Short mmCIF file of C-alpha atoms in Angstrom, two decimals:
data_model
loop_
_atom_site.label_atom_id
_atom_site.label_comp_id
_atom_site.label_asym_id
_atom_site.label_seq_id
_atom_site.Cartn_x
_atom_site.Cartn_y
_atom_site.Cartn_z
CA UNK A 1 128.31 136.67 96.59
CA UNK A 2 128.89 137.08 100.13
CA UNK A 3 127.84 135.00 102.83
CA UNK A 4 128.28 133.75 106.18
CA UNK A 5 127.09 129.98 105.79
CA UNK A 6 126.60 127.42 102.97
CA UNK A 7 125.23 124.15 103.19
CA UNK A 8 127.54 121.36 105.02
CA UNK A 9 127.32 118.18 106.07
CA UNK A 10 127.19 114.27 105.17
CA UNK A 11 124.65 114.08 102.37
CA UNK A 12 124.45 117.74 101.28
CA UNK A 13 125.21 118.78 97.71
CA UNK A 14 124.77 122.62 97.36
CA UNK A 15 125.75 124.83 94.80
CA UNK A 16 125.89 128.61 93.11
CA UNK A 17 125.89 128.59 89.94
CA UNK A 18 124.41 129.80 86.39
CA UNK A 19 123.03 128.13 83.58
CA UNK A 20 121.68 129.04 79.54
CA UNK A 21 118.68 127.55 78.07
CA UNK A 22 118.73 124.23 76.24
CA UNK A 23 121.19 122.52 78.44
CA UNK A 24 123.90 121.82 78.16
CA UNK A 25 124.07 123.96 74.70
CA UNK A 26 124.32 127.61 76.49
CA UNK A 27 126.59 126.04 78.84
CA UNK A 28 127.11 125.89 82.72
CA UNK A 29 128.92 127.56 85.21
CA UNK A 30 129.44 126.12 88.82
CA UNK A 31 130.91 129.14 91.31
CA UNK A 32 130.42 127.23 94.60
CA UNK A 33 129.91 123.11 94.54
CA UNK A 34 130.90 120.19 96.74
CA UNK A 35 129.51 117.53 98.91
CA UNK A 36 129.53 116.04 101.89
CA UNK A 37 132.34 117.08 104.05
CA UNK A 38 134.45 118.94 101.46
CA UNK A 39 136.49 121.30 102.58
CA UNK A 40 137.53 122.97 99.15
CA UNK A 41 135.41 124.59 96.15
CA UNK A 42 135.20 122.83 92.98
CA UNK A 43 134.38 125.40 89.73
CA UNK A 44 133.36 123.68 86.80
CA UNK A 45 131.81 124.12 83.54
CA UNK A 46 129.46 121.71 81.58
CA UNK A 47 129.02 122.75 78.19
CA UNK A 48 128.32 120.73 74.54
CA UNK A 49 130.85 119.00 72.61
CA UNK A 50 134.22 121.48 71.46
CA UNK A 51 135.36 123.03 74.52
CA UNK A 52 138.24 121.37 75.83
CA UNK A 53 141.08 123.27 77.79
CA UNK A 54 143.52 120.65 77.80
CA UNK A 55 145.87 122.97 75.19
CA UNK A 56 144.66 126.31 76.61
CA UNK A 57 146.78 129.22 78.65
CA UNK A 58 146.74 127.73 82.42
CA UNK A 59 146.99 131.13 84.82
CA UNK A 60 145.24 129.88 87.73
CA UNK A 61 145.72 128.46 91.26
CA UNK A 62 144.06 125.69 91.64
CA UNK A 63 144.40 121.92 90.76
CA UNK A 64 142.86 120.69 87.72
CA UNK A 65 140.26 118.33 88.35
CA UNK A 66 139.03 117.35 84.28
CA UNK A 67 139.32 120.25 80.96
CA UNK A 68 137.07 118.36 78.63
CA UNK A 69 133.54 120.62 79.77
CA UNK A 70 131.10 117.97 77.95
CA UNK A 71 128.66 117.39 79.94
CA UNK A 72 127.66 116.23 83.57
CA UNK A 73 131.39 115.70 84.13
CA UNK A 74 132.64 118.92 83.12
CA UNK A 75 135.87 120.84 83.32
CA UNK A 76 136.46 121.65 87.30
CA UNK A 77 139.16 123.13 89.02
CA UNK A 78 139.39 122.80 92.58
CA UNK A 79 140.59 125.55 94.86
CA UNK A 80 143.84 125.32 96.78
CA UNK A 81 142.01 126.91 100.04
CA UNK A 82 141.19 124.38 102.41
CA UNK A 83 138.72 126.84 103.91
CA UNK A 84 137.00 127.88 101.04
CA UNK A 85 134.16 125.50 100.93
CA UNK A 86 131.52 124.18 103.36
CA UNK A 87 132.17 123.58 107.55
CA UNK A 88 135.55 124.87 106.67
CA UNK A 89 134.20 127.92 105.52
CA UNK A 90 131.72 128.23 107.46
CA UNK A 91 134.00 128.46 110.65
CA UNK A 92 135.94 130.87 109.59
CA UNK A 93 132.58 133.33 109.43
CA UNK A 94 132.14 133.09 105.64
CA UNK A 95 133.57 134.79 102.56
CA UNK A 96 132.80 136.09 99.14
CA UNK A 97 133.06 134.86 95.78
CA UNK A 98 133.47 136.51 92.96
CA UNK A 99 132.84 135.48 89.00
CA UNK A 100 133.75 137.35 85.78
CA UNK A 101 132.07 136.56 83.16
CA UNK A 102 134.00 138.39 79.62
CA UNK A 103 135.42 138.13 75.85
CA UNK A 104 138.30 137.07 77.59
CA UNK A 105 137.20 134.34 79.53
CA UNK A 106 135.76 132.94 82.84
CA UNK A 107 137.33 133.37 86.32
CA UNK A 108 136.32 132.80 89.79
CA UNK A 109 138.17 133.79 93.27
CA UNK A 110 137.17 133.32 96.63
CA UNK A 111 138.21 135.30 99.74
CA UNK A 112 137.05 134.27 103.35
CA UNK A 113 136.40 136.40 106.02
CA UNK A 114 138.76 139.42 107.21
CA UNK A 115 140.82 138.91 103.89
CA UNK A 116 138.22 140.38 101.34
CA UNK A 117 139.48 143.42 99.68
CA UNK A 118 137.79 146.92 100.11
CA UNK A 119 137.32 146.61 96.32
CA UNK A 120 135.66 143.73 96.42
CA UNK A 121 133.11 144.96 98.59
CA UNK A 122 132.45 147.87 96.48
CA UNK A 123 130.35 149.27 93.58
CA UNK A 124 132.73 149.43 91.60
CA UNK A 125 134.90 146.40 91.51
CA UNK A 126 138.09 146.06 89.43
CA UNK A 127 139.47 142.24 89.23
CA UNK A 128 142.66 143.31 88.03
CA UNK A 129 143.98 144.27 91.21
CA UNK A 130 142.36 140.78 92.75
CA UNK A 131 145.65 138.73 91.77
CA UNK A 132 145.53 135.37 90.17
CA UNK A 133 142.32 133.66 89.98
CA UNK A 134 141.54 130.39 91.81
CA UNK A 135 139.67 129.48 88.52
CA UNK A 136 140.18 130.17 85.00
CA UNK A 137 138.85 129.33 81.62
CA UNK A 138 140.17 131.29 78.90
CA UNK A 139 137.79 131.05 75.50
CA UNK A 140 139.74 130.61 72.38
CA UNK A 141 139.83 128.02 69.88
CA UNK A 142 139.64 125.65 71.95
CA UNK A 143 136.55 126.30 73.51
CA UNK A 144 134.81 129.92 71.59
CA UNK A 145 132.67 132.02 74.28
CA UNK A 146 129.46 131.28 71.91
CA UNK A 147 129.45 128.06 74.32
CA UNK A 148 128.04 129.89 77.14
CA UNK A 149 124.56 132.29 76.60
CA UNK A 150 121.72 133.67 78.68
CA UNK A 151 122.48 132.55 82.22
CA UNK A 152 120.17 132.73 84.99
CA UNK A 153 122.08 132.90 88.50
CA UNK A 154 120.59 129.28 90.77
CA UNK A 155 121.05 128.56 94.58
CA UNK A 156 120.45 125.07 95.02
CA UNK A 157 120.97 121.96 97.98
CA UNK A 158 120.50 118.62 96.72
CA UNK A 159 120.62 115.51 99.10
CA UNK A 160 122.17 112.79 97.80
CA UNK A 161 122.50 112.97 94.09
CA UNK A 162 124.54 111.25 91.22
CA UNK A 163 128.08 113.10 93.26
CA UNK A 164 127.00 113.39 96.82
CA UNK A 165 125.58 109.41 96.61
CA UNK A 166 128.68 108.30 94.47
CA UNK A 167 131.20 109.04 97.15
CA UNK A 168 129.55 109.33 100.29
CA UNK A 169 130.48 105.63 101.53
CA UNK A 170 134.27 107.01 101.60
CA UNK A 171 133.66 110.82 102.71
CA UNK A 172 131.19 109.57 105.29
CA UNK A 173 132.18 105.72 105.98
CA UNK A 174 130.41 105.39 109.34
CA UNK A 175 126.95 106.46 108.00
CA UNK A 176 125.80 103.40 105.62
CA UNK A 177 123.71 104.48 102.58
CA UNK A 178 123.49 108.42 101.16
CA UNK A 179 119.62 107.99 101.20
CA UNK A 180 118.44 106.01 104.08
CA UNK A 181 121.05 108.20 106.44
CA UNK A 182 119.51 111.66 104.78
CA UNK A 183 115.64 110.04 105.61
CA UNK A 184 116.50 108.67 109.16
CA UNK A 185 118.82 111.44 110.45
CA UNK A 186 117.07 114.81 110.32
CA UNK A 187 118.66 116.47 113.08
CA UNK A 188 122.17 115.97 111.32
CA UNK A 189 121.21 118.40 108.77
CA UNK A 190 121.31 121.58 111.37
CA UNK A 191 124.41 123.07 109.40
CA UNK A 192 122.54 121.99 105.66
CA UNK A 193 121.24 125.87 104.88
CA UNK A 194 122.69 129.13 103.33
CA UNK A 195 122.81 132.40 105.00
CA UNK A 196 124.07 135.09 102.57
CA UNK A 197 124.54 138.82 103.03
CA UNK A 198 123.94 139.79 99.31
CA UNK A 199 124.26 139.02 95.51
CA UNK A 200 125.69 141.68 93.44
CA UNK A 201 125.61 141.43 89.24
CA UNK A 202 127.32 143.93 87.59
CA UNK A 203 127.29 144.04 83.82
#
């Protein structure tokens, strides 16, 4: 995905992701999530019960933020850039993200503006000259691939929400309550849209 903008701002809650049918049985994959004035990307996935990567390979560079994936918690891992998610991002013109989906597992980088390599821009990418991944869940035992099936790809911007409400009275402490601020302040959501270049799938 590459874009110049994503959604920013006290109250906003966007997200890329994909999803299977039945949730949370086909499992969910977050590629782009956070809230209010986050400056980092959190990649999680929600599946059901036996997929836990608490005893799996760790080759990633991010923090871990949970690795039990059952349900609306998840397992996230948030990304060590502190440009790599909303006004952050947007300042620095944008970025891509990129998410393999394989047997072997699922990983997720992000690159922002004027670092993106040629061969992530192309036709024909090859993640194995990308480096480490800022994500990475690698199936095994511990959590089989037949957790995650059929995925449609989602853009979404929720105000508010279960998150976005939960910890808005410390990200944004000088704007009262997550709902009444989002109903009485429209002009502060100027900077609450996406503006994306393209979507490429390859499979």
């Amino acid at each position: 995905l590459y874009l110049s903008h994503m959604p920013t701002g006290c109250g906003t809650w966007p997200a890329w992701w994909t999803y299977g049918p039945s949730w949370p049985n086909n499992g969910e994959i977050d590629i782009i999530e956070g809230v209010n004035v986050n400056t980092q990307d959190q990649s999680t996935l929600h599946t059901n019960s036996g997929c836990d990567f608490s005893s799996a390979p760790k080759n990633y560079s991010g923090t871990t933020v949970g690795t039990n994936c059952l349900g609306n918690d998840g397992c996230g891992i948030k990304d060590k850039s502190g440009t790599s998610f909303g006004a952050a991002f947007n300042n620095k013109g944008g970025g891509l993200f990129a998410m393999e989906w394989t047997s072997f597992g699922i990983s997720i980088w992000s690159w922002n503006e004027g670092n993106i390599p040629d061969n992530v821009m192309s036709d024909n990418p090859q993640s194995r000259s990308w480096g480490i991944a800022d994500a990475q869940w690698q199936f095994g035992s511990w959590c089989p691939s037949s957790h995650f099936n059929q995925h449609k790809v989602t853009f979404d911007l929720t105000f508010c929400g279960d998150w976005c409400g939960a910890v808005f009275s410390s990200d944004c402490p000088s704007d009262g309550n997550c709902n009444d601020y989002v109903k009485n302040n429209p002009k502060a959501f100027s900077e609450a849209y996406w503006n994306i270049h393209w979507m490429k799938v390859f499979q």
